[in-house]
Amino acid sequence: MPEVRIVPQLRRFFPALAETPSVTVDGETVAEVVRALDARVPGLAGYVVDERGALRVHVNIFVGDAMVIDRRGLSDRVPAGVGVFIAQALSGG
Amino acid sequence: MSDQIVLATRKGTVILDRRGDRWAARPIGHSGVSVSYAARDPRDGRYWAALDHGHWGPKLSRSEDGVAWEDAPSIAYPEGARFVKQYLPSPGDDGSAPKAAPEYQDATLLKVWCLAFGGADEPGTIHAGTIPGGLFTTRDGGESWALNRGLWNHESRGGDLFAGEATHENRWAGTPAAIDYGEFAPGIHSIVLDPRDREHLYVAVSSAGVLESTDGGESWQGRNVGMLNDYLPEPEAEWGHDPHFLACCPAQPDRLWQQNHCGVFRSEDGAKTWSRVSRTEVAVHFGFPVAVDERDGATAWVVPGRGDSERMAVDGGLFVARTDDGGASWKTFREGLPQEDAYDVIYRHALDVSGDRLCFGTTTGNVYTSDDRGESWRCAGNNFPPVYSARFA
């Protein structure tokens, strides 16, 4: 049950997250975490991944302090007790 | 004449309302978000905006009142949608080298570039043009969107790539507008619906040309006869043209106009043939938008720029040109527009007409309106963000 922290630049589009910097969801991989987030906050996944499920070019996800490696399939595992951080990349936008 | 203008800007959606003899801007919607296109559906009054989030991907947004906006279901390419990958030409390219085998790329939505609302007899129908070159249609007011497979699988794109390898040579090039997304993919920026016949529509593609369907989008034919380009070895090539915007006269839909990278073109026969009607002696040639009179298909307006390498106002002075005779002659109008130190460019969706009223918005955040068919202009604001589209509601 990783705790997922989401930057305010993304939370601003979702009233349900306005006062909630983090949520805890089920998921053993990053892809599962994103799916679980979308179930909790409908529409959120579309801001993070494209219609193929690949991480958007200018979005980063960290597992602990490590940037996700599999940007296409988000198969990176999320070990127990490690948090996930979703942020806009500094690459553009 | 419409009393409302909807602006899509680099920093949000702005609605301008006519108040007496002035235009009043409402508080910005989608604050801080780049909006590539915004318009109001004349059938139900609903507002639509195509958001171009820098980080979070393209989204559609809608509003009943222009104040409270909500995300609409997203446009998404279906599994298996691919296109032939294009690369920006580089200095080392050898044009005489044999073509390599095509490479394919999975399509994902990069940008919703334009929206076109169906006729009064087809409520809920909206079309959307996208980068990378998709035409999407909803029949249920935006709850679900379907890719137009006839166009996506057209032989000019290589054929049905859902089914396998390309069966034809791809003739669609990339649009510079895709480079912002790190791609060099084509884009559909114009969708023209024939008000007489819902089965009849056109699209314009950057960079390929114009295509027509007479069977509701099942099949498509290229309509580029008479088009001329000045950047390919064969000026009259069937494909490879760069329409900047396509529009028709609602009362005379066979009269179409095209502001193209390589001049102003018009057709009087439903795009079967085109004629270039640029008049370089009055600087009518390069530009992005064209607006066509609602009743008279021989009357059209353009806002020329110095093209194509500079892309700014001609000699620092902004002007609008109108023809009343099908492009045989052009009058230029400057009253009320800056005539020195102007660098404005008017993008393809940022000029519109409603009766005798016109409006345009510029890349430097100026909005101008005219109530006398473009002959004189008044400023509706100088400090808007860069304007991507300006549409009368």
Coordinates of N, CA and C in Angstrom, one line a residue, chain B residues 128-281:
Chain B
A128 N -13.2 16.4 -34.7 CA -12.0 17.0 -34.2 C -10.8 16.6 -35.1
G129 N -10.0 17.5 -35.4 CA -8.8 17.2 -36.1 C -7.6 17.3 -35.2
T130 N -6.7 16.3 -35.4 CA -5.6 16.2 -34.4 C -4.2 16.1 -35.1
I131 N -3.2 16.2 -34.3 CA -1.9 15.8 -34.6 C -1.8 14.5 -33.7
P132 N -1.4 13.3 -34.3 CA -0.8 13.1 -35.6 C -1.8 12.7 -36.8
G133 N -2.5 13.7 -37.2 CA -3.3 13.5 -38.5 C -4.5 12.6 -38.4
G134 N -5.2 12.7 -37.3 CA -6.4 11.9 -37.1 C -7.7 12.8 -37.2
L135 N -8.7 12.3 -37.8 CA -10.0 12.9 -37.7 C -10.9 12.0 -36.8
F136 N -11.4 12.6 -35.8 CA -12.2 11.9 -34.8 C -13.6 12.5 -34.8
T137 N -14.6 11.6 -34.6 CA -16.0 12.1 -34.6 C -16.7 11.5 -33.4
T138 N -17.5 12.4 -32.7 CA -18.4 11.9 -31.7 C -19.8 12.1 -32.2
R139 N -20.7 11.2 -31.9 CA -22.1 11.3 -32.3 C -23.0 11.5 -31.0
D140 N -22.3 11.5 -29.8 CA -23.1 11.6 -28.6 C -22.6 12.8 -27.7
G141 N -22.3 13.8 -28.4 CA -21.9 15.1 -27.7 C -20.6 15.0 -26.9
G142 N -19.7 14.1 -27.4 CA -18.4 14.1 -26.8 C -18.2 13.0 -25.7
E143 N -19.2 12.2 -25.5 CA -19.0 11.1 -24.5 C -18.1 10.0 -25.1
S144 N -18.1 9.8 -26.4 CA -17.1 8.9 -27.0 C -16.8 9.4 -28.4
W145 N -15.5 9.1 -28.7 CA -15.0 9.5 -30.0 C -14.5 8.4 -30.8
A146 N -14.6 8.4 -32.1 CA -14.1 7.3 -32.9 C -13.2 7.9 -34.0
L147 N -12.1 7.2 -34.2 CA -11.2 7.6 -35.3 C -11.8 7.3 -36.6
N148 N -11.7 8.2 -37.5 CA -12.2 8.0 -38.9 C -11.2 7.1 -39.6
R149 N -11.6 5.8 -39.8 CA -10.6 4.8 -40.3 C -10.4 5.0 -41.8
G150 N -11.4 5.5 -42.5 CA -11.3 5.7 -43.9 C -10.1 6.6 -44.3
L151 N -10.1 7.7 -43.5 CA -9.0 8.7 -43.7 C -7.7 8.2 -43.1
W152 N -7.7 7.6 -42.0 CA -6.5 7.1 -41.3 C -5.8 6.1 -42.2
N153 N -6.7 5.2 -42.9 CA -6.1 4.1 -43.7 C -6.0 4.5 -45.1
H154 N -6.1 5.8 -45.4 CA -6.1 6.2 -46.8 C -4.7 5.8 -47.5
E155 N -4.8 5.5 -48.8 CA -3.6 5.0 -49.5 C -2.5 6.1 -49.5
S156 N -2.9 7.4 -49.4 CA -1.9 8.4 -49.3 C -1.1 8.4 -48.0
R157 N -1.6 7.6 -47.0 CA -0.8 7.4 -45.8 C -0.2 6.0 -45.7
G158 N -0.3 5.3 -46.8 CA 0.4 4.0 -46.8 C -0.6 2.9 -46.8
G159 N -1.9 3.2 -46.6 CA -2.9 2.1 -46.6 C -3.2 1.7 -45.1
D160 N -3.9 0.6 -45.0 CA -4.4 0.1 -43.7 C -3.3 -0.5 -42.9
L161 N -2.7 0.3 -42.0 CA -1.6 -0.2 -41.2 C -2.1 -0.9 -40.0
F162 N -3.4 -0.9 -39.7 CA -4.0 -1.8 -38.7 C -3.8 -3.3 -39.2
A163 N -3.9 -3.4 -40.5 CA -3.9 -4.8 -41.1 C -2.5 -5.3 -41.3
G164 N -1.5 -4.4 -41.3 CA -0.1 -4.9 -41.6 C 0.8 -3.8 -42.2
E165 N 1.6 -4.3 -43.1 CA 2.6 -3.4 -43.7 C 1.9 -2.4 -44.6
A166 N 2.6 -1.3 -44.9 CA 2.1 -0.3 -45.8 C 2.0 -0.9 -47.2
T167 N 0.9 -0.6 -47.9 CA 0.7 -1.1 -49.2 C 0.9 0.0 -50.3
H168 N 1.0 1.2 -49.8 CA 1.3 2.3 -50.7 C 2.3 3.2 -50.0
E169 N 2.9 4.1 -50.9 CA 3.8 5.0 -50.3 C 3.1 6.1 -49.5
N170 N 3.7 6.4 -48.3 CA 3.1 7.5 -47.5 C 3.4 8.8 -48.2
R171 N 2.4 9.6 -48.3 CA 2.6 10.9 -49.0 C 2.3 12.1 -48.0
W172 N 2.0 11.7 -46.7 CA 1.7 12.8 -45.8 C 3.0 13.1 -45.1
A173 N 3.4 14.4 -45.1 CA 4.6 14.8 -44.4 C 4.3 15.3 -43.0
G174 N 5.2 15.7 -42.2 CA 5.0 16.3 -40.9 C 4.6 17.7 -41.0
T175 N 4.0 18.2 -39.9 CA 3.8 19.6 -39.8 C 4.7 20.3 -38.8
P176 N 5.2 21.4 -39.1 CA 6.0 22.1 -38.1 C 5.3 22.3 -36.7
A177 N 4.0 22.3 -36.8 CA 3.3 22.4 -35.5 C 3.4 21.2 -34.6
A178 N 4.0 20.1 -35.2 CA 4.2 18.9 -34.3 C 5.5 18.9 -33.6
I179 N 6.4 19.8 -34.1 CA 7.8 19.8 -33.5 C 7.8 20.1 -32.1
D180 N 6.8 20.9 -31.6 CA 6.7 21.3 -30.2 C 6.6 20.0 -29.3
Y181 N 6.1 19.0 -29.9 CA 5.8 17.7 -29.2 C 6.9 16.7 -29.4
G182 N 8.0 17.2 -30.0 CA 9.1 16.3 -30.3 C 8.9 15.3 -31.4
E183 N 7.9 15.6 -32.2 CA 7.5 14.7 -33.3 C 7.6 15.5 -34.7
F184 N 7.5 14.8 -35.8 CA 7.3 15.4 -37.1 C 6.2 14.6 -37.7
A185 N 5.0 14.9 -37.3 CA 3.8 14.1 -37.7 C 2.9 15.1 -38.4
P186 N 2.0 14.6 -39.2 CA 1.0 15.5 -39.9 C -0.1 15.9 -38.9
G187 N -0.9 16.9 -39.4 CA -1.9 17.4 -38.5 C -3.1 17.9 -39.3
I188 N -4.3 17.7 -38.8 CA -5.5 18.1 -39.4 C -6.0 19.4 -38.7
H189 N -6.0 20.5 -39.4 CA -6.4 21.8 -38.7 C -7.7 22.3 -39.3
S190 N -8.2 21.8 -40.4 CA -9.4 22.3 -40.9 C -10.4 21.2 -41.3
I191 N -11.6 21.4 -40.9 CA -12.7 20.5 -41.2 C -13.8 21.3 -41.7
V192 N -14.2 21.1 -43.0 CA -15.3 21.9 -43.6 C -16.5 21.0 -43.8
L193 N -17.6 21.3 -43.3 CA -18.8 20.5 -43.4 C -19.8 21.2 -44.4
D194 N -20.3 20.5 -45.4 CA -21.2 21.0 -46.3 C -22.6 21.2 -45.7
P195 N -23.1 22.4 -45.5 CA -24.4 22.5 -44.8 C -25.5 21.9 -45.6
R196 N -25.3 21.6 -46.9 CA -26.4 21.0 -47.7 C -26.5 19.5 -47.5
D197 N -25.4 18.9 -47.1 CA -25.3 17.4 -47.2 C -24.3 16.9 -46.1
R198 N -24.9 16.3 -45.1 CA -24.1 15.9 -43.9 C -23.1 14.8 -44.3
E199 N -23.2 14.2 -45.5 CA -22.3 13.1 -45.9 C -21.1 13.7 -46.6
H200 N -21.1 15.0 -46.8 CA -20.1 15.7 -47.6 C -19.2 16.6 -46.7
L201 N -17.9 16.3 -46.7 CA -17.0 17.0 -45.8 C -15.6 17.0 -46.4
Y202 N -14.8 18.0 -46.0 CA -13.4 18.2 -46.4 C -12.6 18.2 -45.2
V203 N -11.3 17.8 -45.3 CA -10.3 18.1 -44.3 C -9.1 18.7 -45.0
A204 N -8.3 19.5 -44.3 CA -7.1 20.0 -44.8 C -6.0 19.6 -43.9
V205 N -4.9 19.1 -44.5 CA -3.8 18.4 -43.7 C -2.5 19.1 -43.9
S206 N -1.9 19.4 -42.8 CA -0.5 19.9 -42.9 C 0.4 18.8 -42.5
S207 N 1.3 18.3 -43.4 CA 1.5 18.8 -44.8 C 1.1 17.6 -45.8
A208 N 0.0 17.7 -46.4 CA -0.4 16.8 -47.4 C -1.3 17.5 -48.4
G209 N -2.4 18.1 -48.0 CA -3.3 18.8 -48.9 C -4.7 18.7 -48.4
V210 N -5.6 18.8 -49.3 CA -7.1 18.7 -49.0 C -7.6 17.4 -49.4
L211 N -8.5 16.8 -48.6 CA -9.2 15.6 -49.0 C -10.7 15.8 -48.8
E212 N -11.5 15.1 -49.6 CA -12.9 15.2 -49.6 C -13.6 13.9 -49.5
S213 N -14.7 13.8 -48.7 CA -15.5 12.6 -48.6 C -16.9 13.0 -49.0
T214 N -17.5 12.2 -49.8 CA -19.0 12.4 -50.1 C -19.8 11.3 -49.6
D215 N -19.3 10.4 -48.8 CA -20.0 9.3 -48.2 C -19.9 9.3 -46.7
G216 N -19.9 10.5 -46.1 CA -19.9 10.5 -44.6 C -18.6 10.1 -44.0
G217 N -17.5 10.2 -44.8 CA -16.2 9.8 -44.2 C -15.8 8.4 -44.4
E218 N -16.6 7.6 -45.1 CA -16.2 6.3 -45.4 C -14.9 6.2 -46.3
S219 N -15.0 7.0 -47.4 CA -13.9 7.0 -48.3 C -13.5 8.5 -48.6
W220 N -12.3 8.7 -49.0 CA -11.7 10.0 -49.2 C -10.9 10.1 -50.5
Q221 N -11.0 11.3 -51.1 CA -10.2 11.5 -52.3 C -9.4 12.8 -52.2
G222 N -8.2 12.8 -52.6 CA -7.3 14.0 -52.6 C -7.9 15.0 -53.6
R223 N -7.9 16.3 -53.1 CA -8.4 17.4 -53.9 C -7.4 18.5 -54.0
N224 N -6.4 18.3 -54.8 CA -5.3 19.2 -54.9 C -4.9 19.6 -56.3
V225 N -5.8 19.5 -57.2 CA -5.6 19.8 -58.6 C -5.5 21.4 -58.7
G226 N -4.5 21.9 -59.3 CA -4.3 23.3 -59.4 C -3.5 23.9 -58.3
M227 N -3.3 23.1 -57.2 CA -2.4 23.6 -56.2 C -1.0 23.7 -56.7
L228 N -0.3 24.7 -56.1 CA 1.1 24.9 -56.5 C 1.9 25.0 -55.2
N229 N 3.1 24.4 -55.2 CA 4.0 24.6 -54.1 C 5.3 25.1 -54.7
D230 N 6.1 25.7 -53.8 CA 7.4 26.2 -54.2 C 8.5 25.6 -53.4
Y231 N 8.3 24.5 -52.8 CA 9.3 23.8 -52.0 C 9.5 22.4 -52.3
L232 N 8.9 21.9 -53.4 CA 9.1 20.5 -53.9 C 9.6 20.6 -55.3
P233 N 10.3 19.6 -55.8 CA 10.7 19.6 -57.2 C 9.6 19.7 -58.2
E234 N 8.5 19.2 -57.8 CA 7.3 19.2 -58.7 C 6.2 20.1 -58.1
P235 N 6.1 21.3 -58.6 CA 5.1 22.3 -58.0 C 3.7 21.8 -58.0
E236 N 3.3 21.0 -59.0 CA 2.0 20.5 -59.1 C 1.8 19.1 -58.6
A237 N 2.7 18.7 -57.7 CA 2.6 17.4 -57.1 C 1.2 17.2 -56.5
E238 N 0.7 15.9 -56.6 CA -0.6 15.7 -56.0 C -0.6 15.9 -54.5
W239 N 0.4 15.5 -53.8 CA 0.5 15.6 -52.4 C 1.7 16.5 -52.0
G240 N 1.7 16.7 -50.7 CA 2.8 17.5 -50.1 C 2.5 19.0 -50.0
H241 N 1.3 19.3 -50.2 CA 0.9 20.8 -50.1 C 0.7 21.1 -48.6
D242 N 0.8 22.4 -48.4 CA 0.7 22.9 -47.0 C -0.5 23.9 -46.9
P243 N -1.7 23.4 -46.9 CA -2.8 24.3 -46.6 C -2.6 24.8 -45.2
H244 N -2.8 26.1 -45.0 CA -2.8 26.7 -43.6 C -4.2 26.7 -43.0
F245 N -5.2 27.0 -43.9 CA -6.6 26.9 -43.4 C -7.5 26.8 -44.6
L246 N -8.6 26.1 -44.4 CA -9.6 25.8 -45.5 C -10.9 26.3 -44.9
A247 N -11.7 27.0 -45.8 CA -13.0 27.5 -45.4 C -13.9 27.6 -46.6
C248 N -15.2 27.4 -46.4 CA -16.1 27.5 -47.5 C -17.2 28.6 -47.2
C249 N -17.9 29.1 -48.2 CA -19.0 30.0 -48.0 C -20.2 29.2 -47.6
P250 N -20.8 29.4 -46.4 CA -21.9 28.6 -46.0 C -23.1 28.6 -47.0
A251 N -23.3 29.7 -47.6 CA -24.5 29.8 -48.6 C -24.1 29.3 -49.9
Q252 N -22.8 29.2 -50.2 CA -22.4 28.6 -51.5 C -21.2 27.7 -51.2
P253 N -21.5 26.5 -50.7 CA -20.4 25.6 -50.2 C -19.5 25.1 -51.2
D254 N -19.8 25.2 -52.5 CA -18.8 24.8 -53.5 C -17.7 25.8 -53.7
R255 N -17.9 27.0 -53.1 CA -16.8 28.0 -53.1 C -16.0 27.9 -51.9
L256 N -14.8 27.4 -52.1 CA -13.8 27.2 -51.0 C -12.6 28.1 -51.2
W257 N -12.1 28.4 -50.0 CA -10.9 29.2 -50.0 C -9.8 28.6 -49.2
Q258 N -8.6 28.8 -49.5 CA -7.5 28.1 -48.8 C -6.3 29.1 -48.7
Q259 N -6.0 29.5 -47.5 CA -4.7 30.2 -47.3 C -3.7 29.1 -47.1
N260 N -2.8 29.2 -48.0 CA -1.8 28.1 -48.1 C -0.4 28.7 -47.9
H261 N 0.5 27.9 -47.5 CA 1.9 28.3 -47.4 C 2.4 29.0 -48.6
C262 N 1.9 28.6 -49.8 CA 2.4 29.1 -51.0 C 1.4 30.0 -51.7
G263 N 0.6 30.7 -51.0 CA -0.4 31.7 -51.6 C -1.8 31.5 -51.1
V264 N -2.6 32.3 -51.7 CA -4.1 32.2 -51.5 C -4.7 31.5 -52.7
F265 N -5.5 30.5 -52.4 CA -6.1 29.7 -53.5 C -7.6 29.7 -53.2
R266 N -8.4 29.6 -54.4 CA -9.8 29.5 -54.2 C -10.3 28.5 -55.3
S267 N -11.4 27.9 -54.9 CA -12.1 26.9 -55.8 C -13.5 27.3 -55.9
E268 N -14.0 27.1 -57.1 CA -15.5 27.4 -57.4 C -16.2 26.1 -57.7
D269 N -15.6 25.0 -57.6 CA -16.2 23.8 -58.0 C -16.0 22.7 -56.9
G270 N -16.2 23.1 -55.7 CA -16.1 22.1 -54.6 C -14.8 21.4 -54.5
A271 N -13.7 22.2 -54.7 CA -12.3 21.7 -54.5 C -11.8 20.8 -55.6
K272 N -12.6 20.6 -56.7 CA -12.2 19.8 -57.8 C -10.9 20.4 -58.4
T273 N -11.0 21.8 -58.6 CA -9.8 22.5 -59.1 C -9.6 23.7 -58.2
W274 N -8.3 24.1 -58.1 CA -7.9 25.3 -57.4 C -7.2 26.3 -58.3
S275 N -7.3 27.6 -57.9 CA -6.6 28.6 -58.6 C -5.9 29.5 -57.6
R276 N -4.7 29.8 -57.9 CA -4.0 30.8 -57.0 C -4.4 32.2 -57.3
V277 N -4.8 32.9 -56.3 CA -5.2 34.3 -56.5 C -4.4 35.2 -55.6
S278 N -3.2 34.9 -55.3 CA -2.3 35.8 -54.5 C -2.1 37.1 -55.4
R279 N -1.9 38.2 -54.7 CA -1.5 39.4 -55.4 C -0.3 40.0 -54.6
T280 N 0.8 39.6 -55.1 CA 2.0 40.0 -54.3 C 2.2 41.5 -54.3
E281 N 1.7 42.2 -55.3 CA 1.9 43.6 -55.3 C 1.2 44.3 -54.2

